[in-house]
Coordinates of C-alpha atoms and ligand atoms in Angstrom, one line a residue:
M1 CA 88.4 48.5 160.9
P2 CA 86.9 46.3 158.2
W3 CA 88.0 42.8 158.9
R4 CA 88.5 42.0 155.3
L5 CA 90.6 45.1 154.8
L6 CA 92.6 44.4 157.9
V7 CA 93.4 40.8 156.9
A8 CA 94.1 41.7 153.3
A9 CA 96.5 44.4 154.4
M10 CA 98.2 42.0 156.7
L11 CA 98.5 39.4 154.1
I12 CA 100.0 41.8 151.6
L13 CA 102.4 43.2 154.2
G14 CA 103.3 39.6 155.0
Y15 CA 104.0 38.9 151.4
L16 CA 106.1 42.0 151.0
A17 CA 108.2 41.1 154.0
N18 CA 108.3 37.6 152.7
A19 CA 107.7 36.5 156.2
Y20 CA 104.4 34.9 157.1
I21 CA 103.8 34.7 160.8
P22 CA 100.8 33.3 162.5
R23 CA 97.7 35.3 161.8
T24 CA 97.1 36.4 165.4
S25 CA 100.6 37.8 165.9
R26 CA 100.4 39.6 162.5
L27 CA 97.2 41.1 163.7
I28 CA 98.6 42.4 166.9
G29 CA 102.0 43.4 165.4
G30 CA 100.5 45.5 162.7
L31 CA 97.4 46.8 164.2
S32 CA 98.4 50.3 164.9
S33 CA 99.6 51.1 161.4
V34 CA 96.6 49.6 159.7
R35 CA 94.2 51.2 162.1
A36 CA 95.7 54.6 161.2
S37 CA 94.2 54.2 157.8
S38 CA 91.0 52.6 159.1
T39 CA 87.8 54.0 157.7
A40 CA 84.1 54.4 157.9
A41 CA 84.1 51.5 155.5
G42 CA 84.5 49.6 158.7
R43 CA 80.7 49.3 158.6
R44 CA 81.5 46.5 156.3
N45 CA 81.4 44.2 159.2
A46 CA 83.9 42.1 160.9
K47 CA 83.6 38.5 159.9
K48 CA 81.4 36.5 162.2
S49 CA 82.3 33.1 163.5
K50 CA 81.4 30.1 161.4
G51 CA 78.7 29.3 163.9
D52 CA 76.7 32.3 162.7
E53 CA 76.4 30.8 159.3
A54 CA 74.9 27.6 160.5
E55 CA 73.1 25.5 158.0
S56 CA 69.5 26.2 157.9
A57 CA 67.0 23.6 159.0
L58 CA 64.1 25.0 157.1
P59 CA 61.8 22.5 155.4
F60 CA 62.2 24.2 152.0
K61 CA 65.1 25.3 149.8
M62 CA 66.2 28.6 148.4
E63 CA 65.1 27.4 144.9
D64 CA 61.5 27.0 146.1
L65 CA 61.5 30.8 147.0
V66 CA 63.3 31.8 143.8
N67 CA 60.9 29.8 141.6
L68 CA 57.9 31.2 143.4
C69 CA 59.3 34.7 143.0
K70 CA 59.7 34.2 139.3
R71 CA 56.4 32.3 138.8
K72 CA 54.3 34.9 140.6
G73 CA 56.1 38.0 139.5
F74 CA 57.9 39.0 142.7
V75 CA 61.5 39.1 141.4
F76 CA 63.1 38.6 138.0
Q77 CA 66.7 38.4 137.1
S78 CA 67.7 41.7 135.5
S79 CA 68.3 41.8 131.7
E80 CA 66.9 38.3 131.4
I81 CA 66.3 38.5 127.7
Y82 CA 70.0 39.1 127.2
S83 CA 72.5 37.3 129.3
P84 CA 71.6 38.2 132.8
M85 CA 74.1 40.2 134.8
A86 CA 74.8 38.7 138.2
G87 CA 73.8 40.7 141.2
F88 CA 71.0 42.8 139.6
F89 CA 67.3 42.1 140.0
D90 CA 64.0 43.5 138.8
Y91 CA 61.0 43.5 141.1
G92 CA 57.8 42.5 139.3
P93 CA 54.2 43.6 140.0
L94 CA 53.9 41.7 143.4
G95 CA 57.5 42.4 144.3
V96 CA 57.3 46.1 143.9
E97 CA 54.2 46.2 146.1
L98 CA 55.9 44.1 148.8
K99 CA 58.9 46.3 148.7
N100 CA 56.9 49.5 148.8
N101 CA 55.0 48.2 151.8
I102 CA 58.2 47.4 153.7
K103 CA 59.4 50.9 153.0
K104 CA 56.1 52.5 153.8
L105 CA 55.8 50.7 157.2
W106 CA 59.4 51.5 158.1
W107 CA 58.9 55.2 157.3
R108 CA 55.6 55.2 159.2
D109 CA 57.1 53.7 162.3
M110 CA 60.5 55.4 162.2
V111 CA 59.6 58.9 161.0
Q112 CA 55.8 59.6 160.8
R113 CA 54.9 58.2 164.3
R114 CA 58.0 59.6 166.1
E115 CA 58.8 63.2 167.0
D116 CA 62.5 62.7 167.3
I117 CA 63.3 61.5 163.7
V118 CA 63.0 63.3 160.4
G119 CA 63.5 62.2 156.9
L120 CA 66.0 62.9 154.1
D121 CA 66.5 61.9 150.5
S122 CA 70.0 62.7 149.5
S123 CA 71.5 62.2 146.0
I124 CA 73.0 58.9 144.9
I125 CA 76.0 60.6 143.3
A126 CA 77.7 63.3 145.4
S127 CA 81.1 64.9 145.8
P128 CA 83.8 62.2 145.8
S129 CA 85.3 64.1 148.7
I130 CA 82.6 62.4 150.8
W131 CA 84.0 59.0 150.1
Q132 CA 87.6 60.2 150.6
A133 CA 86.6 61.5 154.0
S134 CA 84.6 58.5 155.0
G135 CA 87.4 56.2 154.0
H136 CA 85.5 54.3 151.3
V137 CA 88.0 55.3 148.6
A138 CA 90.9 53.9 150.5
G139 CA 89.4 51.0 152.3
F140 CA 86.0 49.8 151.2
S141 CA 87.3 46.5 149.8
D142 CA 87.2 42.8 149.8
P143 CA 90.4 40.7 149.5
M144 CA 90.3 38.7 146.3
V145 CA 92.6 36.2 144.5
D146 CA 93.0 35.5 140.8
C147 CA 93.8 32.2 139.3
K148 CA 96.6 32.9 136.9
E149 CA 95.7 30.0 134.7
S150 CA 92.0 30.1 134.4
K151 CA 91.8 33.9 134.8
L152 CA 88.9 33.4 137.3
R153 CA 88.6 35.7 140.3
F154 CA 87.5 34.5 143.8
R155 CA 86.8 36.2 147.1
A156 CA 89.6 35.1 149.3
D157 CA 87.3 34.5 152.3
Q158 CA 85.1 32.2 150.3
V159 CA 87.8 29.8 149.2
F160 CA 88.6 27.2 151.8
W161 CA 91.6 25.0 152.0
G162 CA 92.8 22.2 154.2
K163 CA 96.0 20.2 154.7
L164 CA 95.5 16.4 155.2
E165 CA 98.0 14.8 157.5
T166 CA 98.4 11.2 158.6
V167 CA 97.9 10.6 162.3
D168 CA 101.7 10.5 162.7
G169 CA 102.0 14.0 161.3
Q170 CA 103.0 13.2 157.7
E171 CA 101.8 15.7 155.1
A172 CA 99.5 14.0 152.6
C173 CA 98.0 16.7 150.4
Y174 CA 96.3 20.0 150.2
V175 CA 92.7 20.5 148.9
T176 CA 90.5 23.5 148.1
V177 CA 86.7 23.9 148.2
M178 CA 84.4 26.8 147.7
E179 CA 82.4 27.8 150.8
S180 CA 79.2 25.8 151.2
D181 CA 77.2 24.1 153.9
N182 CA 78.8 20.7 153.3
M183 CA 82.2 21.8 152.4
L184 CA 84.0 19.8 155.1
D185 CA 82.5 16.6 153.8
V186 CA 83.3 17.5 150.2
A187 CA 86.9 18.4 151.1
T188 CA 87.5 15.4 153.3
T189 CA 86.3 13.0 150.5
A190 CA 88.5 14.7 147.9
A191 CA 91.5 14.9 150.2
I192 CA 91.5 11.2 151.1
K193 CA 91.1 10.3 147.4
K194 CA 94.0 12.5 146.5
A195 CA 96.2 11.2 149.3
K196 CA 95.5 7.6 148.3
K197 CA 96.3 8.4 144.6
A198 CA 99.6 9.8 145.8
G199 CA 100.3 6.6 147.6
V200 CA 99.9 8.0 151.2
A201 CA 98.0 5.5 153.3
G202 CA 95.9 6.5 156.3
P203 CA 94.8 6.7 159.0
F204 CA 94.5 10.5 158.7
K205 CA 93.9 13.3 161.1
T206 CA 90.5 15.1 160.8
L207 CA 90.8 17.7 158.1
K208 CA 90.5 21.3 159.2
L209 CA 89.4 24.0 156.8
S210 CA 90.5 27.7 156.8
D211 CA 89.8 30.4 154.2
L212 CA 92.6 31.8 152.0
T213 CA 93.1 34.9 154.1
E214 CA 94.2 32.5 156.9
A215 CA 97.0 30.8 154.9
T216 CA 100.6 31.1 155.9
A217 CA 103.5 31.7 153.5
E218 CA 104.5 28.1 153.8
D219 CA 101.0 26.8 153.0
Y220 CA 100.0 29.3 150.3
P221 CA 102.1 27.9 147.3
K222 CA 100.8 24.4 148.0
I223 CA 97.1 25.3 148.0
P224 CA 95.4 24.3 144.7
S225 CA 93.4 26.8 142.7
P226 CA 89.7 26.0 143.0
A227 CA 89.6 26.4 139.2
T228 CA 92.4 24.2 138.0
G229 CA 93.0 22.0 141.1
E230 CA 96.7 22.7 140.8
P231 CA 98.9 24.6 143.3
G232 CA 100.9 27.7 142.4
H233 CA 98.2 29.3 140.3
L234 CA 96.7 31.6 142.9
T235 CA 97.8 35.2 143.3
P236 CA 98.1 36.6 146.8
P237 CA 94.9 38.2 148.1
R238 CA 94.5 41.8 146.9
D239 CA 92.0 44.5 147.8
F240 CA 89.2 45.1 145.4
N241 CA 87.3 48.3 146.0
L242 CA 83.6 47.8 145.9
M243 CA 82.5 51.2 144.8
F244 CA 81.2 51.7 141.3
Q245 CA 82.9 54.5 139.5
T246 CA 81.3 56.9 137.0
S247 CA 82.3 60.3 135.6
V248 CA 80.3 63.5 135.9
G249 CA 80.2 66.0 133.1
A250 CA 81.3 66.0 129.5
M251 CA 85.0 65.4 130.2
S252 CA 86.0 62.0 131.4
D253 CA 89.3 62.4 133.3
A254 CA 90.6 62.0 136.8
S255 CA 88.8 65.2 137.9
S256 CA 85.4 63.9 136.8
V257 CA 85.5 60.7 138.8
A258 CA 82.5 60.1 141.0
Y259 CA 81.0 57.1 142.7
L260 CA 77.6 55.5 143.1
R261 CA 77.0 55.6 146.8
P262 CA 77.8 52.3 148.6
E263 CA 75.5 53.3 151.5
T264 CA 73.0 55.9 152.3
A265 CA 74.5 56.9 155.6
Q266 CA 77.1 59.4 154.4
G267 CA 74.4 61.6 152.8
I268 CA 72.9 61.9 156.3
F269 CA 76.2 62.9 157.9
T270 CA 76.9 65.6 155.3
N271 CA 73.4 67.0 155.7
F272 CA 73.4 66.8 159.5
L273 CA 73.6 70.5 160.3
S274 CA 71.2 71.6 157.5
V275 CA 68.6 69.1 158.7
Q276 CA 69.1 69.8 162.4
R277 CA 68.8 73.6 161.9
T278 CA 65.9 73.6 159.4
A279 CA 63.8 71.0 161.3
R280 CA 64.9 72.6 164.7
M281 CA 65.9 69.2 166.1
K282 CA 67.4 68.8 169.5
V283 CA 69.8 66.0 170.4
P284 CA 68.9 63.2 170.8
F285 CA 67.3 63.0 167.4
G286 CA 67.6 61.0 164.2
I287 CA 67.7 61.4 160.5
A288 CA 66.2 58.6 158.4
Q289 CA 66.8 57.8 154.8
I290 CA 65.7 55.1 152.4
G291 CA 67.5 54.7 149.1
K292 CA 69.5 52.8 146.6
A293 CA 73.1 51.7 147.3
F294 CA 75.6 50.1 145.0
R295 CA 78.4 47.7 145.7
N296 CA 80.5 45.9 143.1
E297 CA 80.3 42.7 145.2
I298 CA 82.8 40.2 143.9
T299 CA 80.5 37.3 144.5
P300 CA 76.9 38.4 144.5
R301 CA 74.9 35.4 145.6
N302 CA 72.0 33.9 147.4
F303 CA 69.5 35.7 145.2
I304 CA 68.6 39.2 146.4
F305 CA 70.6 38.6 149.7
R306 CA 73.8 40.0 148.3
S307 CA 73.3 42.0 145.1
R308 CA 75.2 44.8 143.5
E309 CA 72.3 47.3 143.5
F310 CA 70.1 47.2 146.6
E311 CA 68.2 49.5 148.9
Q312 CA 69.0 50.5 152.4
M313 CA 66.8 52.0 155.2
E314 CA 69.2 53.7 157.6
I315 CA 68.9 56.0 160.6
E316 CA 71.7 58.1 162.1
Y317 CA 70.5 58.7 165.7
F318 CA 72.5 61.6 167.2
I319 CA 73.2 61.4 170.9
P320 CA 75.3 63.3 173.5
P321 CA 79.0 62.5 173.4
E322 CA 79.5 61.3 177.0
D323 CA 80.9 57.8 177.3
E324 CA 78.1 56.7 179.6
A325 CA 75.4 57.9 177.1
W326 CA 75.6 55.5 174.2
P327 CA 75.0 52.0 175.8
A328 CA 71.4 52.8 176.7
F329 CA 70.6 54.3 173.3
H330 CA 72.3 51.4 171.6
Q331 CA 70.3 48.9 173.5
T332 CA 67.1 50.8 172.9
W333 CA 67.8 50.6 169.1
I334 CA 68.5 46.9 169.3
D335 CA 65.2 46.3 171.1
N336 CA 63.3 48.7 168.8
S337 CA 64.7 47.0 165.7
W338 CA 64.0 43.5 167.0
N339 CA 60.4 44.4 167.9
W340 CA 59.7 46.2 164.6
L341 CA 60.9 43.3 162.6
K342 CA 58.6 41.0 164.5
S343 CA 55.7 43.4 164.2
I344 CA 55.8 43.2 160.4
G345 CA 55.8 39.5 160.4
L346 CA 59.4 38.1 160.8
K347 CA 59.3 34.8 162.6
E348 CA 61.1 35.2 165.9
E349 CA 62.4 31.7 165.8
F350 CA 64.5 32.6 162.8
M351 CA 65.9 35.8 164.3
H352 CA 69.1 35.9 166.3
K353 CA 71.5 38.5 167.7
S354 CA 75.2 38.5 166.9
V355 CA 77.4 40.8 169.0
H356 CA 80.6 41.8 167.2
E357 CA 83.7 41.0 169.2
S358 CA 85.3 44.2 170.5
N359 CA 88.7 43.4 169.1
K360 CA 87.2 43.2 165.6
L361 CA 85.4 46.5 165.7
A362 CA 86.6 49.6 163.8
H363 CA 88.8 51.6 166.2
Y364 CA 86.2 54.4 166.5
A365 CA 83.2 52.0 167.0
R366 CA 81.9 51.4 170.4
A367 CA 79.8 48.3 169.7
C368 CA 77.9 46.6 167.0
T369 CA 75.1 44.0 167.2
D370 CA 73.7 42.4 164.1
I371 CA 70.3 41.0 163.9
T372 CA 70.8 37.8 161.9
F373 CA 68.2 35.7 160.3
T374 CA 67.9 32.0 159.3
F375 CA 67.5 32.1 155.5
P376 CA 67.2 28.8 153.5
F377 CA 71.0 29.0 152.9
G378 CA 72.0 29.6 156.5
T379 CA 71.9 32.2 159.2
Q380 CA 73.3 35.6 158.1
E381 CA 73.2 39.3 158.8
L382 CA 69.9 41.0 158.2
M383 CA 70.7 44.3 159.8
G384 CA 73.4 46.0 161.9
I385 CA 73.0 48.3 164.8
A386 CA 76.3 50.1 165.5
A387 CA 77.4 52.7 168.0
R388 CA 79.8 54.6 165.8
G389 CA 81.1 57.4 168.1
N390 CA 81.5 60.7 166.2
F391 CA 83.9 59.4 163.6
D392 CA 81.9 60.3 160.5
L393 CA 80.9 63.8 161.5
T394 CA 84.5 64.6 162.7
Q395 CA 85.9 63.3 159.4
H396 CA 83.6 65.4 157.4
G397 CA 84.3 68.4 159.6
T398 CA 88.0 68.0 159.1
S399 CA 87.8 67.2 155.5
S400 CA 85.4 70.0 154.5
G401 CA 86.7 72.6 156.9
K402 CA 83.2 73.2 158.1
V403 CA 82.3 73.2 161.8
M404 CA 80.1 70.2 162.6
D405 CA 79.3 71.3 166.2
Y406 CA 75.8 71.1 167.5
F407 CA 74.9 73.9 169.9
D408 CA 73.0 72.6 172.9
A409 CA 71.1 75.7 174.0
A410 CA 69.7 74.1 177.2
E411 CA 73.2 73.2 178.5
N412 CA 74.9 76.1 176.7
R413 CA 77.6 73.9 175.2
K414 CA 78.8 72.8 171.8
Y415 CA 79.8 69.3 170.8
V416 CA 80.0 66.9 167.9
P417 CA 77.3 64.4 168.6
H418 CA 77.9 60.6 168.7
V419 CA 75.7 58.4 166.7
I420 CA 73.8 55.1 166.8
E421 CA 73.2 53.6 163.4
P422 CA 70.5 51.0 162.7
S423 CA 71.1 49.9 159.1
L424 CA 68.7 47.6 157.3
G425 CA 68.6 46.3 153.7
V426 CA 65.2 46.4 152.1
D427 CA 66.0 43.5 149.8
R428 CA 67.3 41.3 152.6
L429 CA 64.2 42.1 154.6
F430 CA 62.1 41.2 151.6
L431 CA 63.8 37.8 151.5
A432 CA 63.5 37.3 155.3
L433 CA 59.7 38.1 155.0
L434 CA 59.3 35.6 152.2
T435 CA 61.2 33.0 154.2
S436 CA 59.0 33.7 157.2
A437 CA 55.8 33.6 155.2
F438 CA 56.4 30.6 152.9
S439 CA 55.0 27.2 153.5
E440 CA 53.6 24.3 151.5
E441 CA 50.8 22.0 152.8
E442 CA 48.3 19.5 151.4
V443 CA 44.7 20.5 151.4
E444 CA 42.1 18.0 150.2
G445 CA 44.8 16.0 148.3
E446 CA 46.2 19.1 146.6
K447 CA 49.4 21.1 147.3
R448 CA 48.7 24.5 148.7
T449 CA 51.6 27.0 148.5
L450 CA 51.0 29.8 151.0
L451 CA 52.6 33.1 151.7
S452 CA 51.2 34.1 155.1
F453 CA 52.3 37.7 155.1
H454 CA 51.1 40.1 157.7
P455 CA 48.2 41.9 156.0
A456 CA 50.0 45.2 156.2
I457 CA 53.0 43.7 154.2
A458 CA 51.0 41.6 151.8
P459 CA 51.3 43.0 148.2
I460 CA 47.6 42.5 147.4
K461 CA 45.3 43.0 150.3
V462 CA 42.0 41.8 148.9
A463 CA 40.9 39.6 146.0
V464 CA 37.4 40.0 144.7
F465 CA 35.6 37.2 142.8
P466 CA 32.1 37.0 141.4
L467 CA 31.1 33.4 142.1
V468 CA 30.4 32.8 138.4
N469 CA 31.4 34.9 135.5
N470 CA 28.3 34.7 133.3
K471 CA 25.8 36.5 135.5
P472 CA 25.9 40.2 134.7
E473 CA 24.2 41.2 137.9
L474 CA 26.7 39.3 140.0
S475 CA 29.7 40.7 138.1
A476 CA 28.3 44.2 138.4
L477 CA 28.0 44.0 142.2
A478 CA 31.5 42.4 142.5
R479 CA 33.0 44.9 140.2
E480 CA 31.5 47.8 142.2
L481 CA 32.9 46.3 145.4
Y482 CA 36.3 45.9 143.7
T483 CA 36.4 49.4 142.4
T484 CA 35.4 50.8 145.8
L485 CA 38.0 48.8 147.8
K486 CA 40.7 49.6 145.2
Q487 CA 40.4 53.3 146.1
R488 CA 42.0 52.3 149.4
Y489 CA 44.0 49.1 148.9
M490 CA 45.7 47.1 146.3
C491 CA 43.0 44.6 145.1
E492 CA 42.9 41.8 142.6
W493 CA 40.0 41.0 140.3
D494 CA 39.9 37.3 139.4
V495 CA 37.2 35.6 137.4
S496 CA 39.0 32.7 135.8
G497 CA 38.5 29.1 137.0
A498 CA 36.7 27.5 139.9
I499 CA 36.7 29.4 143.2
G500 CA 39.1 26.8 144.7
R501 CA 41.7 27.6 142.0
R502 CA 41.2 31.3 142.6
Y503 CA 41.8 30.8 146.3
R504 CA 45.0 28.9 145.6
R505 CA 46.3 31.7 143.3
A506 CA 45.5 34.3 146.0
D507 CA 47.3 32.1 148.7
E508 CA 50.4 31.9 146.6
A509 CA 50.5 35.7 146.2
G510 CA 50.0 36.1 150.0
T511 CA 46.6 37.8 149.6
P512 CA 45.1 37.7 153.1
F513 CA 41.4 38.1 152.2
C514 CA 39.2 36.9 149.3
L515 CA 35.7 38.2 148.9
T516 CA 33.2 36.2 146.9
V517 CA 30.1 37.8 145.6
D518 CA 27.4 35.1 145.1
F519 CA 23.6 34.9 144.5
E520 CA 22.8 35.6 148.2
S521 CA 24.8 38.8 147.9
L522 CA 22.2 40.2 145.5
E523 CA 19.5 39.5 148.2
D524 CA 21.3 40.5 151.5
N525 CA 24.2 42.8 150.4
S526 CA 26.7 40.5 152.1
V527 CA 29.7 38.6 150.7
T528 CA 31.8 35.6 151.8
V529 CA 35.1 36.7 153.4
R530 CA 37.7 33.9 153.3
S531 CA 40.8 34.2 155.4
R532 CA 44.0 33.0 153.8
D533 CA 45.7 31.3 156.8
S534 CA 42.7 29.7 158.5
M535 CA 40.8 29.2 155.2
Q536 CA 37.7 30.0 157.3
Q537 CA 34.8 31.7 155.6
V538 CA 32.3 34.2 157.2
R539 CA 29.5 36.2 155.8
M540 CA 29.8 40.0 156.1
K541 CA 27.7 42.9 155.1
I542 CA 29.3 45.0 152.4
P543 CA 29.2 48.2 154.5
D544 CA 31.1 46.4 157.3
L545 CA 33.9 45.4 155.0
L546 CA 36.0 48.6 155.0
P547 CA 36.1 48.9 158.8
F548 CA 37.0 45.2 159.1
L549 CA 39.8 45.4 156.5
S550 CA 41.1 48.6 157.9
K551 CA 41.4 47.0 161.4
E552 CA 43.1 43.9 160.0
I553 CA 45.4 45.7 157.6
D554 CA 46.2 49.1 159.2
G555 CA 45.6 48.0 162.8
F556 CA 42.8 50.5 163.4
S557 CA 39.4 51.4 162.1
L558 CA 38.5 54.9 161.1
Ligands
ATP601 P1 77.7 41.9 154.6 O1 78.7 41.6 155.7 O2 76.6 40.9 154.4 O3 78.5 42.2 153.3 P2 77.7 44.5 155.5 O4 78.1 44.4 156.9 O5 78.7 45.0 154.5 O6 77.0 43.2 155.0 P3 76.5 47.0 155.9 O7 77.5 47.8 155.3 O8 76.4 47.1 157.4 O9 76.5 45.5 155.4 O10 75.1 47.5 155.3 C1 73.9 47.5 156.1 C2 72.8 46.6 155.5 O11 72.7 46.8 154.1 C3 73.1 45.1 155.7 O12 72.8 44.7 157.0 C4 72.2 44.5 154.7 O13 70.9 44.4 155.1 C5 72.3 45.5 153.6 N1 73.3 45.1 152.5 C6 74.6 45.3 152.6 N2 75.2 44.8 151.5 C7 74.2 44.3 150.7 C8 74.2 43.7 149.4 N3 75.3 43.5 148.7 N4 73.0 43.3 149.0 C9 71.9 43.5 149.7 N5 71.8 44.1 150.9 C10 73.0 44.5 151.4

């Protein structure tokens, strides 16, 4: 059950009944009826405790990364020459390389190098029946509130309120703040000021903050709107479906309504039997897919962390249905995912695991563990690994009338397999890799900005420089080397400025190796190889370069 849906449903029910009761008892009292309508949209995870969103202690800010991305051509705001639309981004020359490398390595390690996983590329727009069956039409939503005065809309779980009381229990005032790392300080200062203005003297109890979904009927009318600062302006939380609608065909009426997929997973479930039969896969096996997903997020924020158009890399790993089967598969996928993320350069000290509390899971889900990551704005979900039972296949079987049974020839039995779902966002991983790689240091009195990407992830693998640009024989040799290496890797040709400047530019792009062709090269067919992280330089014969680069970048030499 999606937490946000559950709470919103409870709040609305509470309003209708005009009887707010404490949140926990509402939850228990209404659980069965709400669960009856619970959906696959439950993958929109249960809210984690505040501790999961701990303030980041990184020595740089989000704006450092955003500025670097813009300056170097990793990521641009979409439609920048008009007024940019929030939640959409364009990936520039370096960004598209980084993104392609992420997807290429994931595909290599999850599909190419395994025997038990095959790939799929399903359509973005598909029958709306899929989203009816999965539950996304009914329940893929966030609770939101409108300010009736300012006409602004807020996500209810991002607006925090507090009631200030004197130590002897007298109500002083209510305050509202938007979620932020220092919201308690901001709210406390504002509340004390407000109380004093109203003539209420302290001492006061410590202020406690809750989000709007946690407000009781008694509190709600007194909570000020974050837009106007006045109480009574906020509507009750209402569900807002996150799917983008479109229409298919020439006619635009109810029958032509379709949706841009909010996740890639459902395309895997609907193709389960076709893939299993054509690829002759035997349980346990997986189907992997990389593709765009679209969510009309109410508050897209934190750069590419939460956007409205993003890419997912998802696997549905089908397993036997027995209750004792899933825990080991689930654990294996948690370990695999953790190790893979490390192997492509995520810093382990920024990685954490967050296990979903069992009472907040969707009713069909067995377990879910998120791998969270410390971004500059705090620690948040990077990917989820869920044990989802056989909910999705069963729903599609019932809804389509098609049999979703897998026939196990070895055991001569039929069953609907259960599934483990590792689901990872390409854009979030992109941001996590940037966070892991970014640093600033001083070298010989000058600032050096460095992106120390793993060579396999780095957008440009090699930069080739002739030492000077006015010696044709040097340029010719350097150009020949550049053209040769470019057949195999993304390479950069840079002739402008002193060598030191060129190194800095390459460091900022995350290029792991710079090759300088100098006068000695003409004599001995060797070049200077400079490593980005250590800044060390070694001489290497030109014929040795490809085996060296291949070992460093691909992990093996041909
Ligand atoms: P969140 O709780 O942050 O909204 P979610 O639990 O709804 O995420 P899932 O539905 O489990 O996310 O999607 C799987 C993965 O897809 C996430 O772990 C994340 O990496 C990525 N993802 C989800 N929503 C977005 C988004 N709006 N922008 C970028 N990536 C996203």
